[in-house]
Short mmCIF file of C-alpha atoms in Angstrom, two decimals:
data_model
loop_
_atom_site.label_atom_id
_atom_site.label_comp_id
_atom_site.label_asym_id
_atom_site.label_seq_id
_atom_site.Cartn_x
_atom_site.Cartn_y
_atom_site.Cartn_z
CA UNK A 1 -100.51 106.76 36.56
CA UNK A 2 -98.74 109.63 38.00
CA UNK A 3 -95.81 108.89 36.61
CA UNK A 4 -97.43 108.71 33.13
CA UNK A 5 -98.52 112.03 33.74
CA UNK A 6 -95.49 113.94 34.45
CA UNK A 7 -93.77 112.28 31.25
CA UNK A 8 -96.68 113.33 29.27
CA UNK A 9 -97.39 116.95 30.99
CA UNK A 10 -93.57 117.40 29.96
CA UNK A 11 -93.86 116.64 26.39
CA UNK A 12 -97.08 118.47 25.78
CA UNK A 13 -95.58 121.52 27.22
CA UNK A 14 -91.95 121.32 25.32
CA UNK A 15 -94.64 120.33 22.40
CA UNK A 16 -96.15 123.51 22.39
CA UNK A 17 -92.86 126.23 23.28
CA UNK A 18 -90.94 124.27 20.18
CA UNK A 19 -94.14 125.49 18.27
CA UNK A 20 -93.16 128.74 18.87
CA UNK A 21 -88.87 127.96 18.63
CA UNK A 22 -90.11 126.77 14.87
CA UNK A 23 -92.08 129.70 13.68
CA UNK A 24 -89.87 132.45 15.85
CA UNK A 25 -92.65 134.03 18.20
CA UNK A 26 -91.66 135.67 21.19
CA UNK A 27 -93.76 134.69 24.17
CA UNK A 28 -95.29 137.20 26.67
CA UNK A 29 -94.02 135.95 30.08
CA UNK A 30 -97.15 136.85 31.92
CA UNK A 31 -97.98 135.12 35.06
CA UNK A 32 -101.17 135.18 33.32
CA UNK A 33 -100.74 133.45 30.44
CA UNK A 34 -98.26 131.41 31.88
CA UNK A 35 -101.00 129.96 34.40
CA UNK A 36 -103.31 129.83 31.53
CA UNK A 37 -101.52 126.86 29.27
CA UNK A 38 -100.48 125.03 32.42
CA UNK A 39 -104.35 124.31 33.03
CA UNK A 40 -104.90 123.79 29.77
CA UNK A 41 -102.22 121.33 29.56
CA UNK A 42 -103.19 119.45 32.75
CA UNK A 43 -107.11 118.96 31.46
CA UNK A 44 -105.59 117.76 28.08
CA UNK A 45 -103.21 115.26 29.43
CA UNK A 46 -105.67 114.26 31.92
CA UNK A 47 -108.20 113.53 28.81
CA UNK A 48 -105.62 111.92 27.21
CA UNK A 49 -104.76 109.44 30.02
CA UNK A 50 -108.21 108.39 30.36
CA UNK A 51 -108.87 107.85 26.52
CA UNK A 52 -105.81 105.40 26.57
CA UNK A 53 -107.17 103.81 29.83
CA UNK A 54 -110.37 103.13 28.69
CA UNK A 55 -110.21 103.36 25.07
CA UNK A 56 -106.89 103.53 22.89
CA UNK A 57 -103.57 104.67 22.85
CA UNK A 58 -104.12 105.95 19.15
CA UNK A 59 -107.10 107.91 19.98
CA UNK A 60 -105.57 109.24 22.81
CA UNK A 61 -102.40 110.36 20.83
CA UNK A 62 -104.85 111.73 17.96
CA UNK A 63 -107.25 113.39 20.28
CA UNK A 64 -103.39 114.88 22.22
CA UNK A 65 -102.55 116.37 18.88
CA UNK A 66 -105.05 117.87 17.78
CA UNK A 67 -105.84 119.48 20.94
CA UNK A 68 -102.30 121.21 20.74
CA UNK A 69 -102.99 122.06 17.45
CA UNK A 70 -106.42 124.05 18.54
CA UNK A 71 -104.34 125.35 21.10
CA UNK A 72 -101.67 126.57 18.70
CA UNK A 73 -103.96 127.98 15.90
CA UNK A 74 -105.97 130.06 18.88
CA UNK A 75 -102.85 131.86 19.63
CA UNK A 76 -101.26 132.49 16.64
CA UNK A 77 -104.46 133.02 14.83
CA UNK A 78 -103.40 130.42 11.32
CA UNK A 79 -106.14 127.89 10.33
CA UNK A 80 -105.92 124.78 12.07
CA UNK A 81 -104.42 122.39 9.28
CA UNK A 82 -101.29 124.51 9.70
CA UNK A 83 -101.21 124.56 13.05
CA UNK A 84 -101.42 120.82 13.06
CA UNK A 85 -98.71 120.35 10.67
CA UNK A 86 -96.52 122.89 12.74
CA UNK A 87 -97.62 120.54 15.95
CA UNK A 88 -97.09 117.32 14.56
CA UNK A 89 -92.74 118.44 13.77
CA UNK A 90 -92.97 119.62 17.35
CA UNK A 91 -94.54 116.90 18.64
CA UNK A 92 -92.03 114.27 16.81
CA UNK A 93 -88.91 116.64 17.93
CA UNK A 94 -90.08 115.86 21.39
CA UNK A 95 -90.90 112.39 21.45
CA UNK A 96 -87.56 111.72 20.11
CA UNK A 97 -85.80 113.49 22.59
CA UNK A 98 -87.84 111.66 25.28
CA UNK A 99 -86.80 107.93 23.65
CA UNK A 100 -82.91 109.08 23.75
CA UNK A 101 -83.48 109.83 26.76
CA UNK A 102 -84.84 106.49 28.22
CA UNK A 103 -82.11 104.86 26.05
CA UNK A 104 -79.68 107.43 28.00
CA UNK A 105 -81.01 106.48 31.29
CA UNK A 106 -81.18 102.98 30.75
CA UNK A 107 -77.64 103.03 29.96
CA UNK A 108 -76.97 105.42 33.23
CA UNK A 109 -78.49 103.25 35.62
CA UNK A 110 -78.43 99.53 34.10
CA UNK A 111 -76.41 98.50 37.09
CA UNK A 112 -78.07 100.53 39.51
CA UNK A 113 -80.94 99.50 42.14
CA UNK A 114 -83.01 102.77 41.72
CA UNK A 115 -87.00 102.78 41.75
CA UNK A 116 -89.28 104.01 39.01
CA UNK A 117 -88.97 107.58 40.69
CA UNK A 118 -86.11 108.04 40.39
CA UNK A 119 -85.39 106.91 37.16
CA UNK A 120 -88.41 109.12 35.63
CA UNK A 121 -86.59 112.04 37.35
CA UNK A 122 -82.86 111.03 35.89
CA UNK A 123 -85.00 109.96 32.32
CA UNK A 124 -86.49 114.41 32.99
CA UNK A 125 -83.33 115.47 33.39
CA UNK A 126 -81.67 114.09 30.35
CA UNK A 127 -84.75 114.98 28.62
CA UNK A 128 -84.11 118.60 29.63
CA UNK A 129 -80.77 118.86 29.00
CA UNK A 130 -81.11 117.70 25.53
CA UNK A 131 -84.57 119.50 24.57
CA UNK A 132 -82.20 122.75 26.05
CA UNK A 133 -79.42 121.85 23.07
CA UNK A 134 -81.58 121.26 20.06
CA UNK A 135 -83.88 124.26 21.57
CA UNK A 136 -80.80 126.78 21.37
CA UNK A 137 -79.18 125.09 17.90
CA UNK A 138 -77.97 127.92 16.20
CA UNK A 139 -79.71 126.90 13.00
CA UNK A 140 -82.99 127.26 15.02
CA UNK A 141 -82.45 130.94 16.33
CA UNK A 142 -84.47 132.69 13.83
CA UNK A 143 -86.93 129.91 13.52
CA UNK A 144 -87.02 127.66 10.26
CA UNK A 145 -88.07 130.03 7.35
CA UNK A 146 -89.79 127.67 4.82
CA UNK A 147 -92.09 127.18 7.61
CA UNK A 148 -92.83 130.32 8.33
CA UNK A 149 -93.60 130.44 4.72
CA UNK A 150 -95.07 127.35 3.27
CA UNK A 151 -98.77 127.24 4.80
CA UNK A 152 -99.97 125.61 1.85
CA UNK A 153 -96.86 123.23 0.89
CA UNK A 154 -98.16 120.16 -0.19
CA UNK A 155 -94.40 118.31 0.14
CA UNK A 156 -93.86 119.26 3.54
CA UNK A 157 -97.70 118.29 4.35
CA UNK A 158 -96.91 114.74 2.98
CA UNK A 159 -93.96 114.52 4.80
CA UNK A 160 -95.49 115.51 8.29
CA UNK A 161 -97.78 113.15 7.44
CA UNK A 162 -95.41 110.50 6.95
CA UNK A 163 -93.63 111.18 10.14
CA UNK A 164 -96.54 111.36 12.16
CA UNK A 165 -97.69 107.95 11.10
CA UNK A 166 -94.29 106.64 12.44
CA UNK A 167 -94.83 108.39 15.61
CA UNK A 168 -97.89 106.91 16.60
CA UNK A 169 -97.38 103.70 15.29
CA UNK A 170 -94.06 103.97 18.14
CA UNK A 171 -95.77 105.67 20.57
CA UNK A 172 -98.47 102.78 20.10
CA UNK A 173 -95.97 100.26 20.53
CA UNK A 174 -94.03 101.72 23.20
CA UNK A 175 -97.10 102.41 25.58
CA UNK A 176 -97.62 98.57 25.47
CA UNK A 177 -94.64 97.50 27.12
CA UNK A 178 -94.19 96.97 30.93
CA UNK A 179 -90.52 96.10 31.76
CA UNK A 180 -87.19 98.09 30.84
CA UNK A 181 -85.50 94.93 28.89
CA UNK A 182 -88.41 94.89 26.28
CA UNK A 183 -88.43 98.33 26.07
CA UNK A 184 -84.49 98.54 24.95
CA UNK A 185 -85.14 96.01 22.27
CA UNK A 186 -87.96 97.32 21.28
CA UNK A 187 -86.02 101.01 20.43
CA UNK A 188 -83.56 99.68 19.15
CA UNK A 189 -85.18 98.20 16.63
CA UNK A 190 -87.57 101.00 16.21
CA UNK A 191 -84.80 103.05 16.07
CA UNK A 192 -83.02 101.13 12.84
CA UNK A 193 -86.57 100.95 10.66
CA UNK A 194 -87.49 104.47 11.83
CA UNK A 195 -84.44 105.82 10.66
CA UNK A 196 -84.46 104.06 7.59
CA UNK A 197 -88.16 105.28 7.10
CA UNK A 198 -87.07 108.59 7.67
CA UNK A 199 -84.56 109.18 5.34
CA UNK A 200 -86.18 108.18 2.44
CA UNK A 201 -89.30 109.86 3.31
CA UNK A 202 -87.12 112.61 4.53
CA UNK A 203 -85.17 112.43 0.78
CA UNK A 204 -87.81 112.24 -1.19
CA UNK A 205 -90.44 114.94 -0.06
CA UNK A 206 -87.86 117.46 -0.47
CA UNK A 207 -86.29 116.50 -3.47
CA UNK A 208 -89.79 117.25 -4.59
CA UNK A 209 -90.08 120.53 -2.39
CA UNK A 210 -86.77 121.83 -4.59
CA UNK A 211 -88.71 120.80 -7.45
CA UNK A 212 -91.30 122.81 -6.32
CA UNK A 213 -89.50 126.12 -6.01
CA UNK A 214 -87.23 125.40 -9.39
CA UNK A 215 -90.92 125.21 -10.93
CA UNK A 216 -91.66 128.58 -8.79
CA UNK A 217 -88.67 130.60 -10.03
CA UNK A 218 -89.30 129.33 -13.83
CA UNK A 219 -93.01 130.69 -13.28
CA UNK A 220 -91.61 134.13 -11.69
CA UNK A 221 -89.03 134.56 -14.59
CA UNK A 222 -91.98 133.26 -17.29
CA UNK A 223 -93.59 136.47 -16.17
CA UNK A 224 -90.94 138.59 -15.79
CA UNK A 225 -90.41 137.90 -19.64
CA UNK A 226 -93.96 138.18 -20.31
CA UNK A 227 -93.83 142.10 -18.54
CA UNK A 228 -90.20 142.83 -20.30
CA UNK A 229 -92.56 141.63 -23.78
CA UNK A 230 -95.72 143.62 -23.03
CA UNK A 231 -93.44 146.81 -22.24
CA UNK A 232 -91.63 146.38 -25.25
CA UNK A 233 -94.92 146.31 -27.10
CA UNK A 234 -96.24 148.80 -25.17
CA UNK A 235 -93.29 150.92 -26.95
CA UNK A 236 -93.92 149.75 -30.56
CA UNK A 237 -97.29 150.80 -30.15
CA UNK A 238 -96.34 154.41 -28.78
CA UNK A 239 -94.00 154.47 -31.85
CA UNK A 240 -96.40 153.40 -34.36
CA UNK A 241 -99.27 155.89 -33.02
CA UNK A 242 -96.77 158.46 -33.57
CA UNK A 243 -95.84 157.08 -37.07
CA UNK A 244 -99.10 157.28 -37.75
CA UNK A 245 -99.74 160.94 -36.89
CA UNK A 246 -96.66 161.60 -39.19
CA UNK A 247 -98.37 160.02 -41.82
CA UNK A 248 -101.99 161.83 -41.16
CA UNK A 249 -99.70 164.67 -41.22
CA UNK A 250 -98.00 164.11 -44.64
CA UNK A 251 -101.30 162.83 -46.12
CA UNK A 252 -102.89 166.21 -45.31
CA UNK A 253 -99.87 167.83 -46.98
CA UNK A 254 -100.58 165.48 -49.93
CA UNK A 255 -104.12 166.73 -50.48
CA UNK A 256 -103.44 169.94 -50.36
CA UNK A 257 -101.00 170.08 -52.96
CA UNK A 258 -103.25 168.12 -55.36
CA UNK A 259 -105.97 170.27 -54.56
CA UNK A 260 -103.32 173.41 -55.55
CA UNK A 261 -102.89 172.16 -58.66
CA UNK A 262 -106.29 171.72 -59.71
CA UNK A 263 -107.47 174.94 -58.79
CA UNK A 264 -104.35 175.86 -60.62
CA UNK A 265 -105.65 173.71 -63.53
CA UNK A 266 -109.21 175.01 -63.40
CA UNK A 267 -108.57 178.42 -63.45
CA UNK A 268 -105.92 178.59 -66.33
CA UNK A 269 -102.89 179.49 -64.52
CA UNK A 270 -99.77 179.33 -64.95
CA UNK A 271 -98.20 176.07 -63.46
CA UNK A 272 -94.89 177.26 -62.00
CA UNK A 273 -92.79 174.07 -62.12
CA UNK A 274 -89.96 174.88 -59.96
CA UNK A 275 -92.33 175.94 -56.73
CA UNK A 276 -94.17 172.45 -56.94
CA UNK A 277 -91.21 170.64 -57.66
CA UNK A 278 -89.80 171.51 -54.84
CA UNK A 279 -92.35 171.30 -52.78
CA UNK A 280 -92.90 167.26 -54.07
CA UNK A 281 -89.31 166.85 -52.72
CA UNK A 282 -89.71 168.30 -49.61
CA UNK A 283 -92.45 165.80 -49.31
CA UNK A 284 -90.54 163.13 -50.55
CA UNK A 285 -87.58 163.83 -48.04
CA UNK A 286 -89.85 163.95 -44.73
CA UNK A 287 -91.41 160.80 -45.77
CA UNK A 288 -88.17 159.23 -46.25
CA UNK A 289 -86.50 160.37 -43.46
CA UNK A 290 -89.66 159.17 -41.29
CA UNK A 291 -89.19 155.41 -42.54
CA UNK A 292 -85.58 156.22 -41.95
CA UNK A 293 -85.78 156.79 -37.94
CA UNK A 294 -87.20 153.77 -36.97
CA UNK A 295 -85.03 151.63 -35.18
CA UNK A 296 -84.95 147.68 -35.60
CA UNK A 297 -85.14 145.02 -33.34
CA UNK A 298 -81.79 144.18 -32.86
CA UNK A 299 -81.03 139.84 -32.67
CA UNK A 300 -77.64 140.29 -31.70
CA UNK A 301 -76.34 138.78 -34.28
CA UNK A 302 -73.90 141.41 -36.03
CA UNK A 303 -74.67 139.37 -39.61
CA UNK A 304 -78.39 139.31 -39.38
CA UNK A 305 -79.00 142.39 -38.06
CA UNK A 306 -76.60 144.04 -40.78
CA UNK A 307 -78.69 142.20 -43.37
CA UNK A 308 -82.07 143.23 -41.73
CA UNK A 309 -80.61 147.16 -41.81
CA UNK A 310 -79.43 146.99 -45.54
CA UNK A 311 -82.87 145.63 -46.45
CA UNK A 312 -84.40 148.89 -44.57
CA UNK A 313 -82.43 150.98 -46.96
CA UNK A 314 -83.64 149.22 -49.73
CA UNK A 315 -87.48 149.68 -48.53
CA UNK A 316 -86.54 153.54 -47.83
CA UNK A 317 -84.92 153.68 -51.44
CA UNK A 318 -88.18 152.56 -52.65
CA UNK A 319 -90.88 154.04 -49.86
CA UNK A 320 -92.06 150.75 -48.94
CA UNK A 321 -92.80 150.68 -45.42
CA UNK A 322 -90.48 147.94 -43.51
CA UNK A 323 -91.38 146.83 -40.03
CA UNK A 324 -89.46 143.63 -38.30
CA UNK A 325 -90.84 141.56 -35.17
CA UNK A 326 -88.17 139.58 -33.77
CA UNK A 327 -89.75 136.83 -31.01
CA UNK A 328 -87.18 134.36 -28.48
CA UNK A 329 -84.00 133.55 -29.05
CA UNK A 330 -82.34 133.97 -32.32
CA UNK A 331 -78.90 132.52 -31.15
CA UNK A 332 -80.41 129.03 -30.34
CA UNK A 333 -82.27 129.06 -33.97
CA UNK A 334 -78.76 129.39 -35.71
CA UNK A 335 -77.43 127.29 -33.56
CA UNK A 336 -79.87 124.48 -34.05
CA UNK A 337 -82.04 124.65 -36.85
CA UNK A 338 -80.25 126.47 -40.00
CA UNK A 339 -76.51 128.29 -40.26
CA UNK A 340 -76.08 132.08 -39.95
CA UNK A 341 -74.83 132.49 -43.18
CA UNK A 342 -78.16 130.55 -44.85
CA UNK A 343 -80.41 132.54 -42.81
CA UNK A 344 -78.90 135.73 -43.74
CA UNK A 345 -79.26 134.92 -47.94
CA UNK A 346 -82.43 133.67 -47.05
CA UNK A 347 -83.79 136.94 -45.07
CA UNK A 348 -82.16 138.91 -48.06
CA UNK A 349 -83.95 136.64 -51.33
CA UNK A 350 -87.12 136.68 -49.62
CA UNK A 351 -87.29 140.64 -48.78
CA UNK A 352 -85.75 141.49 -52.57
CA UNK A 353 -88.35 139.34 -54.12
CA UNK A 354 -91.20 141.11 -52.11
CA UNK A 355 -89.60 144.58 -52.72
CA UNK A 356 -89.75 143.44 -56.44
CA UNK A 357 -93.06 142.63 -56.17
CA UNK A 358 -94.58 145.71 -54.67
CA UNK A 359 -92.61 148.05 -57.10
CA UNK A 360 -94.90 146.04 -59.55
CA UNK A 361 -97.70 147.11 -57.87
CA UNK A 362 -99.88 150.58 -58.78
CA UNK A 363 -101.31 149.56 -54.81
CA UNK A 364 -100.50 152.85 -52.32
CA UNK A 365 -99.95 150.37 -49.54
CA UNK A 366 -95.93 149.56 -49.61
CA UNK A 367 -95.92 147.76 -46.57
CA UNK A 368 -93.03 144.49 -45.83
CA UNK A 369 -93.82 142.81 -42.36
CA UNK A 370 -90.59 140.89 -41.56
CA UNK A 371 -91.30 137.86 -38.30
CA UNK A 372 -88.37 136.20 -36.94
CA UNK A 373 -87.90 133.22 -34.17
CA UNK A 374 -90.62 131.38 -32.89
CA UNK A 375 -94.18 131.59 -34.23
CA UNK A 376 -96.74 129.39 -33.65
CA UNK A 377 -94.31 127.08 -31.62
CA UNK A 378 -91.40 126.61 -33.97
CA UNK A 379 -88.73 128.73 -35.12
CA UNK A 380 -89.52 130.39 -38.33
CA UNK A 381 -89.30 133.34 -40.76
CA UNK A 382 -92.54 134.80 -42.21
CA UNK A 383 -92.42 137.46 -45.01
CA UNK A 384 -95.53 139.32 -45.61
CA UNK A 385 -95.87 141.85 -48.25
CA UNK A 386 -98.74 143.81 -50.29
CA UNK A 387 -97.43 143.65 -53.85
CA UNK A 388 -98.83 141.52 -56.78
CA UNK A 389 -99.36 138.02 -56.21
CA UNK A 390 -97.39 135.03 -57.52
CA UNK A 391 -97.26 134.31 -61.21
CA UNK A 392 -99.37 131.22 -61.40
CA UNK A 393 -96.02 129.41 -63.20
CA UNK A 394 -93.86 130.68 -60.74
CA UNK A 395 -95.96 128.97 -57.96
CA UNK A 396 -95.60 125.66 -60.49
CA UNK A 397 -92.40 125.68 -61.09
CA UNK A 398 -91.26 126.65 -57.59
CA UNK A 399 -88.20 124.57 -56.45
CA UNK A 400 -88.05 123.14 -60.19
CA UNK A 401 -86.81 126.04 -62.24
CA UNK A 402 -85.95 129.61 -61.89
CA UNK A 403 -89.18 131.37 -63.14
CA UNK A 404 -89.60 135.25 -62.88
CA UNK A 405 -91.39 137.44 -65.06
CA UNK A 406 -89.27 140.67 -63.64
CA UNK A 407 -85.97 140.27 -65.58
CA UNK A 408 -85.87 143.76 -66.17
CA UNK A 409 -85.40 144.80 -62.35
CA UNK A 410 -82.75 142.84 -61.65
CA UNK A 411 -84.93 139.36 -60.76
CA UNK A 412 -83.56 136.00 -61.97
CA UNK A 413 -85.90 133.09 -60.57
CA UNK A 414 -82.19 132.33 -58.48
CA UNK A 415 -83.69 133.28 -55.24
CA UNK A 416 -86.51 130.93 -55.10
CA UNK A 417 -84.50 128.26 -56.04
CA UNK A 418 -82.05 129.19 -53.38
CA UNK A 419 -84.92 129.07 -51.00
CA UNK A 420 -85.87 125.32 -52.26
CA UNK A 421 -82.04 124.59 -51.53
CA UNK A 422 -81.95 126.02 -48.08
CA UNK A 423 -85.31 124.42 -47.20
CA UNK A 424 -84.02 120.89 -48.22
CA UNK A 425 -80.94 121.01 -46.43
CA UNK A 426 -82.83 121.63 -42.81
CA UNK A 427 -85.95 119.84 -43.85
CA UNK A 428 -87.94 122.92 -43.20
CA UNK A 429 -91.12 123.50 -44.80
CA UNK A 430 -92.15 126.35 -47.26
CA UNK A 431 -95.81 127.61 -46.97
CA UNK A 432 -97.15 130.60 -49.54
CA UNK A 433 -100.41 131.89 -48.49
CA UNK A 434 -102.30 134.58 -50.92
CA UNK A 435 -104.72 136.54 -48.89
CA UNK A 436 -106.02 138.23 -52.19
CA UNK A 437 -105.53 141.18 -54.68
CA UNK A 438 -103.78 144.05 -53.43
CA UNK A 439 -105.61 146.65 -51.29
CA UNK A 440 -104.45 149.73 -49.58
CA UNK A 441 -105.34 148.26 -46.01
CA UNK A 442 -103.61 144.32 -45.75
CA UNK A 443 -100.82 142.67 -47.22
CA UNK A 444 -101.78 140.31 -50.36
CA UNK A 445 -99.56 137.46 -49.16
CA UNK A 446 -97.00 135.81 -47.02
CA UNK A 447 -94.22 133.34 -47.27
CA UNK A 448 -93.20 131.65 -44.60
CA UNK A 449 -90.23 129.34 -44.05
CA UNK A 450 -90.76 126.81 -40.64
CA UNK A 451 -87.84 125.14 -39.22
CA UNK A 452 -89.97 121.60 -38.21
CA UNK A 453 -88.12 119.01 -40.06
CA UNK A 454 -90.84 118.16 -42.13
CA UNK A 455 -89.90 119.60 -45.94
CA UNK A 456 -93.22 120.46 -47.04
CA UNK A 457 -94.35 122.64 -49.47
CA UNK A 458 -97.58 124.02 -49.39
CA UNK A 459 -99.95 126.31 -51.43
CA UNK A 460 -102.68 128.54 -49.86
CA UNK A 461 -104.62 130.86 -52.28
CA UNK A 462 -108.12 132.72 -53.35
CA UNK A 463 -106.73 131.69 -56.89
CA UNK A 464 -106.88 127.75 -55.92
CA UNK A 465 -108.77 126.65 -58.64
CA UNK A 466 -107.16 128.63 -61.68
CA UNK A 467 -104.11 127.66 -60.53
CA UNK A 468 -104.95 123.75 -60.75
CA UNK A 469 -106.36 124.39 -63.69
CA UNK A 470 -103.03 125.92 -65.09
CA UNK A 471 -100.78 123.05 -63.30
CA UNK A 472 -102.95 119.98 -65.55
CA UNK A 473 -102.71 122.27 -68.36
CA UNK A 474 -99.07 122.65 -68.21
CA UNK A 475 -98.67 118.74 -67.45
CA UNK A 476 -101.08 117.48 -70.22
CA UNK A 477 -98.46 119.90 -72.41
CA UNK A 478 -95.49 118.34 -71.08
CA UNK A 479 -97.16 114.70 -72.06
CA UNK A 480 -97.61 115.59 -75.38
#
């Protein structure tokens, strides 16, 4: 019984000062506190030895642990599932240093007469020595850092778990056993499924803990990205408030020069040509030169972005308001879903054909909205505009035969038909949606081009029904 005691008084109390070694905390060496644990420790083991006595060696080894654990989370003030986890890797740590230790002393004093004495002694002084070595591993100087950090890990908890099951199950076995011969085999054995045990469990729970942080760090740079977006929008919107301030500005400017000339008009004077002239230019120019100085989103791609800046001019050339959203990466949508050099005639047919269509338009809102990368999930270009809508037998004939009704300003029907090629050779899909007659506060429609291997072509309009109307019209014609 006494001998039991000792072992166990010496585990309990290497138990609780690798607690500490793990999680780095420097002890007080008060006599005080010092005297304090020592009791402690003696009531515990002495609980402990009667529970296996006249109860169990697993409830003794369960009521053991948790008791160091209570211990433990009273001093370093954590809640007590931590401070059984952090108990339990203590607790194995010492337990195996106590069975290389028998296996040591066995090996010591095989051929030696000593009595149980003094083999406990030689099996504490091995058991010192070694606890001393792993105790002052370098690796263990600064305690172990993803323990100090991971309260909540639900890896590591599994894999405590795991290795306290092992433990007891030995302990269990171990406790069992009266004479030194049984006891060898029994390690030994032990020892070979233990270790195997181990080092899967060991393997797997943190080949899952990596898995855990890789998932971490995606999360941390997922919201990185999401501040980098919402500053960057943060900035469009300070640049279109102060757009629109320019263009309060210029509107104000605008009514007072019609309101000139009709006073001008109403009380028969002389219209001086020249002075308002001028002053229509002047206009003109800081209107111009407003569109001018707003800088695109650049994709990094020097063809694109070239194209994207030419069509600017061309909106400036004709005051049409031209704004561009570019969203992820553009490099992996050329690279993947369509060429650069398709992409680029495609950004330029679309934006020519809405310019085209706005010109057409007596509407005071020239507005072209330009989206680029992914939208709704899948790379994609969108095209909004607030000109006129589609000729009905463009929208029939669309992918069939050129059909445009603006010969005169340089549109053929080609670009369309370009589209339909483009859109076949990527199996994208081709989706017109026409929001309604032009107004001077929303675009009237949008075209939109979806990289999703699917090749569909698709129709969305407040005209739906006079526009199948005009489609079995134009088919009953081509029957007859």
């Amino acid at each position: 019984m006494l001998l039991n005691f000792i072992k166990l008084f010496f585990i309990t109390l290497f138990t609780l000062k690798f607690n500490d070694k793990l999680l780095d905390i420097k002890n007080e060496n008060k006599i005080k506190n010092i005297c304090f644990r020592l009791i402690i420790l003696i009531v515990i083991n002495t609980v402990v030895l009667f529970i296996k006595k006249y109860a169990d060696t697993t409830i003794s080894i369960i009521f053991l642990i948790m008791s160091l654990a209570l211990l433990f989370s009273y001093k370093i003030k954590k809640n007590i599932g931590y401070s059984i986890m952090i108990t339990i890797i203590s607790f194995c740590i010492s337990n195996i240093i106590y069975i290389i230790s028998v296996v040591l002393s066995y090996i010591i004093f095989r051929f030696l007469y000593v009595n149980d004495y003094a083999t406990m002694i030689g099996i504490l002084l091995i058991y010192i020595l070694l606890y001393e070595l792993v105790y002052n591993m370098k690796k263990l100087k600064y305690g172990i850092s993803f323990l100090k950090k991971n309260e909540q890990n639900e890896y590591l908890g599994l894999l405590i778990l795991n290795i306290a099951t092992g433990l007891v199950l030995a302990v269990t076995v171990f406790s069992n056993i009266k004479t030194n011969i049984e006891v060898m085999k029994s390690v030994f054995i032990y020892i070979i499924f233990f270790s195997i045990f181990m080092f899967i469990t060991i393997q797997k729970s943190l080949q899952l803990y990596y898995k855990q942080k890789l998932q971490e760090r995606e999360v941390e740079e997922i919201k990185e990205e999401l501040k980098n977006k919402d500053k960057e929008i943060k900035e469009l919107e300070k640049e279109n408030l102060k757009l629109n301030k320019k263009n309060h500005s210029i509107a104000h400017k605008q009514k007072l020069l019609e309101y000139e000339l009709e006073q001008m008009l109403l009380n028969d004077q002389i219209v001086d040509g020249n002075h308002i002239k001028d002053k229509i230019e002047s206009l003109s120019n800081e209107m111009q030169n407003e569109t001018v100085s707003i800088e695109l989103t650049k994709t990094n791609i020097d063809k694109i972005d070239s194209m994207l800046k030419y069509m600017q001019s061309e909106c400036v050339k004709n005051k049409i308001d031209f704004q561009l959203q570019i969203n992820g990466n553009i490099h992996h949508m050329i690279n993947k879903y369509i060429e650069k050099e398709d992409l680029e005639i495609l950004i330029a047919d679309l934006i020519k054909n809405a310019i085209i269509a706005i010109n057409h338009s007596e509407n005071n809102n020239k507005s072209i909205l330009v989206r680029l990368g992914i939208i709704d999930g899948a790379y994609s270009l969108y095209v909004y505009d607030s000109g006129i809508e589609f000729e009905i037998d463009t929208l029939i004939n669309l992918g069939v035969k050129p059909s445009t009704t603006h010969a005169n300003d340089g549109g053929t029907g080609m670009g369309l038909m370009n589209t339909f090629d483009t859109l076949k050779k990527y199996k994208a899909s081709l989706v017109i949606e026409e929001y309604g007659k032009p107004v001077e506060d929303n675009f009237t429609k949008v075209i939109r081009i979806i990289f999703d291997k699917e090749n569909i072509y698709k129709v969305s309009s407040y005209r739906e029904e006079e526009i199948r109307e005009r489609d079995v019209k134009k088919r009953i014609e081509i029957l007859e």
